[in-house]
């Protein structure tokens, strides 16, 4: 095979390859569900009468069944209620009880590649990588993996910067997280799970 044929074959491989970017988790795993719900939004309704949402730090990661001394309170005519504890003369809410939860779409993945700023960075990396391939400084695999690394890092960057801004968090969520930054929890679980796969 001549050098020209090798270059031509390599360019065909690059052109035909696909690079998938996102969260690669087991189907129906908690992480996959979280990623999908935030990307497309969701409307969650209870199997019973109410959904319980923790709104007190001691209730985080727990269900009302974890407590034996919660009291039910609901204002007349209200569709939501609270479970909480009487502490002296005060009533401290632990869980909000609601008929449904609407999680707005926060297209963290699609919006990255619909934004000209991020798309421009990716196109630059593609062009530089192909130039390096033509110069003999990179192999086809190195080109594809380099583009995959940049593409996945751009999604992480978009998540971190929240630019353009995603739908705001509810006041309850902000109180529980201690932050008003969408999709960036204490462990950065979603951000750290973003990666890429080269599909030849």
mmCIF file of N, CA and C in Angstrom, residues 1 5-19 130 133 139-144 198-200:
data_model
loop_
_atom_site.group_PDB
_atom_site.id
_atom_site.type_symbol
_atom_site.label_atom_id
_atom_site.label_comp_id
_atom_site.label_asym_id
_atom_site.label_seq_id
_atom_site.Cartn_x
_atom_site.Cartn_y
_atom_site.Cartn_z
ATOM 1 N N UNK A 1 0.849 -1.194 0.000
ATOM 2 C CA UNK A 1 0.000 0.000 0.000
ATOM 3 C C UNK A 1 0.890 1.250 0.000
ATOM 4 N N UNK A 5 -2.338 5.813 -0.380
ATOM 5 C CA UNK A 5 -3.419 4.854 -0.085
ATOM 6 C C UNK A 5 -3.623 4.715 1.419
ATOM 7 N N UNK A 6 -2.523 4.733 2.177
ATOM 8 C CA UNK A 6 -2.627 4.643 3.641
ATOM 9 C C UNK A 6 -3.362 5.863 4.202
ATOM 10 N N UNK A 7 -2.999 7.023 3.698
ATOM 11 C CA UNK A 7 -3.662 8.255 4.155
ATOM 12 C C UNK A 7 -5.135 8.237 3.769
ATOM 13 N N UNK A 8 -5.417 7.833 2.545
ATOM 14 C CA UNK A 8 -6.795 7.769 2.067
ATOM 15 C C UNK A 8 -7.631 6.801 2.907
ATOM 16 N N UNK A 9 -7.054 5.638 3.221
ATOM 17 C CA UNK A 9 -7.754 4.643 4.041
ATOM 18 C C UNK A 9 -7.983 5.175 5.454
ATOM 19 N N UNK A 10 -6.967 5.841 5.998
ATOM 20 C CA UNK A 10 -7.100 6.415 7.337
ATOM 21 C C UNK A 10 -8.186 7.466 7.406
ATOM 22 N N UNK A 11 -8.251 8.326 6.408
ATOM 23 C CA UNK A 11 -9.289 9.364 6.374
ATOM 24 C C UNK A 11 -10.682 8.754 6.267
ATOM 25 N N UNK A 12 -10.785 7.640 5.523
ATOM 26 C CA UNK A 12 -12.080 6.940 5.436
ATOM 27 C C UNK A 12 -12.488 6.404 6.804
ATOM 28 N N UNK A 13 -11.520 5.826 7.526
ATOM 29 C CA UNK A 13 -11.817 5.288 8.867
ATOM 30 C C UNK A 13 -12.272 6.403 9.806
ATOM 31 N N UNK A 14 -11.603 7.533 9.726
ATOM 32 C CA UNK A 14 -11.985 8.673 10.571
ATOM 33 C C UNK A 14 -13.388 9.151 10.205
ATOM 34 N N UNK A 15 -13.659 9.252 8.915
ATOM 35 C CA UNK A 15 -14.965 9.736 8.449
ATOM 36 C C UNK A 15 -16.096 8.793 8.844
ATOM 37 N N UNK A 16 -15.846 7.496 8.829
ATOM 38 C CA UNK A 16 -16.895 6.511 9.105
ATOM 39 C C UNK A 16 -17.063 6.188 10.590
ATOM 40 N N UNK A 17 -16.073 6.592 11.389
ATOM 41 C CA UNK A 17 -16.154 6.281 12.822
ATOM 42 C C UNK A 17 -17.201 7.155 13.507
ATOM 43 N N UNK A 18 -17.703 6.684 14.632
ATOM 44 C CA UNK A 18 -18.644 7.455 15.445
ATOM 45 C C UNK A 18 -18.081 7.546 16.854
ATOM 46 N N UNK A 19 -18.280 8.698 17.456
ATOM 47 C CA UNK A 19 -17.847 8.901 18.833
ATOM 48 C C UNK A 19 -19.090 9.231 19.652
ATOM 49 N N UNK A 130 -6.765 15.919 12.583
ATOM 50 C CA UNK A 130 -6.622 15.417 11.205
ATOM 51 C C UNK A 130 -5.336 15.948 10.577
ATOM 52 N N UNK A 133 -2.612 13.884 11.811
ATOM 53 C CA UNK A 133 -2.641 12.580 11.140
ATOM 54 C C UNK A 133 -1.972 12.680 9.760
ATOM 55 N N UNK A 139 -2.024 8.563 14.870
ATOM 56 C CA UNK A 139 -2.689 7.458 14.188
ATOM 57 C C UNK A 139 -4.186 7.749 14.135
ATOM 58 N N UNK A 140 -4.911 6.917 13.403
ATOM 59 C CA UNK A 140 -6.371 7.059 13.341
ATOM 60 C C UNK A 140 -6.959 6.951 14.752
ATOM 61 N N UNK A 141 -6.526 5.953 15.529
ATOM 62 C CA UNK A 141 -7.044 5.777 16.889
ATOM 63 C C UNK A 141 -6.762 6.996 17.756
ATOM 64 N N UNK A 142 -5.575 7.558 17.625
ATOM 65 C CA UNK A 142 -5.224 8.735 18.425
ATOM 66 C C UNK A 142 -6.097 9.927 18.060
ATOM 67 N N UNK A 143 -6.407 10.072 16.777
ATOM 68 C CA UNK A 143 -7.302 11.150 16.340
ATOM 69 C C UNK A 143 -8.668 10.984 16.994
ATOM 70 N N UNK A 144 -9.235 9.802 16.905
ATOM 71 C CA UNK A 144 -10.584 9.560 17.412
ATOM 72 C C UNK A 144 -10.649 9.724 18.930
ATOM 73 N N UNK A 198 -15.548 5.276 21.318
ATOM 74 C CA UNK A 198 -15.300 5.293 19.877
ATOM 75 C C UNK A 198 -15.940 4.053 19.272
ATOM 76 N N UNK A 199 -16.816 4.245 18.292
ATOM 77 C CA UNK A 199 -17.471 3.153 17.608
ATOM 78 C C UNK A 199 -16.989 3.158 16.160
ATOM 79 N N UNK A 200 -16.145 2.208 15.802
ATOM 80 C CA UNK A 200 -15.573 2.175 14.448
ATOM 81 C C UNK A 200 -16.541 1.514 13.474
#
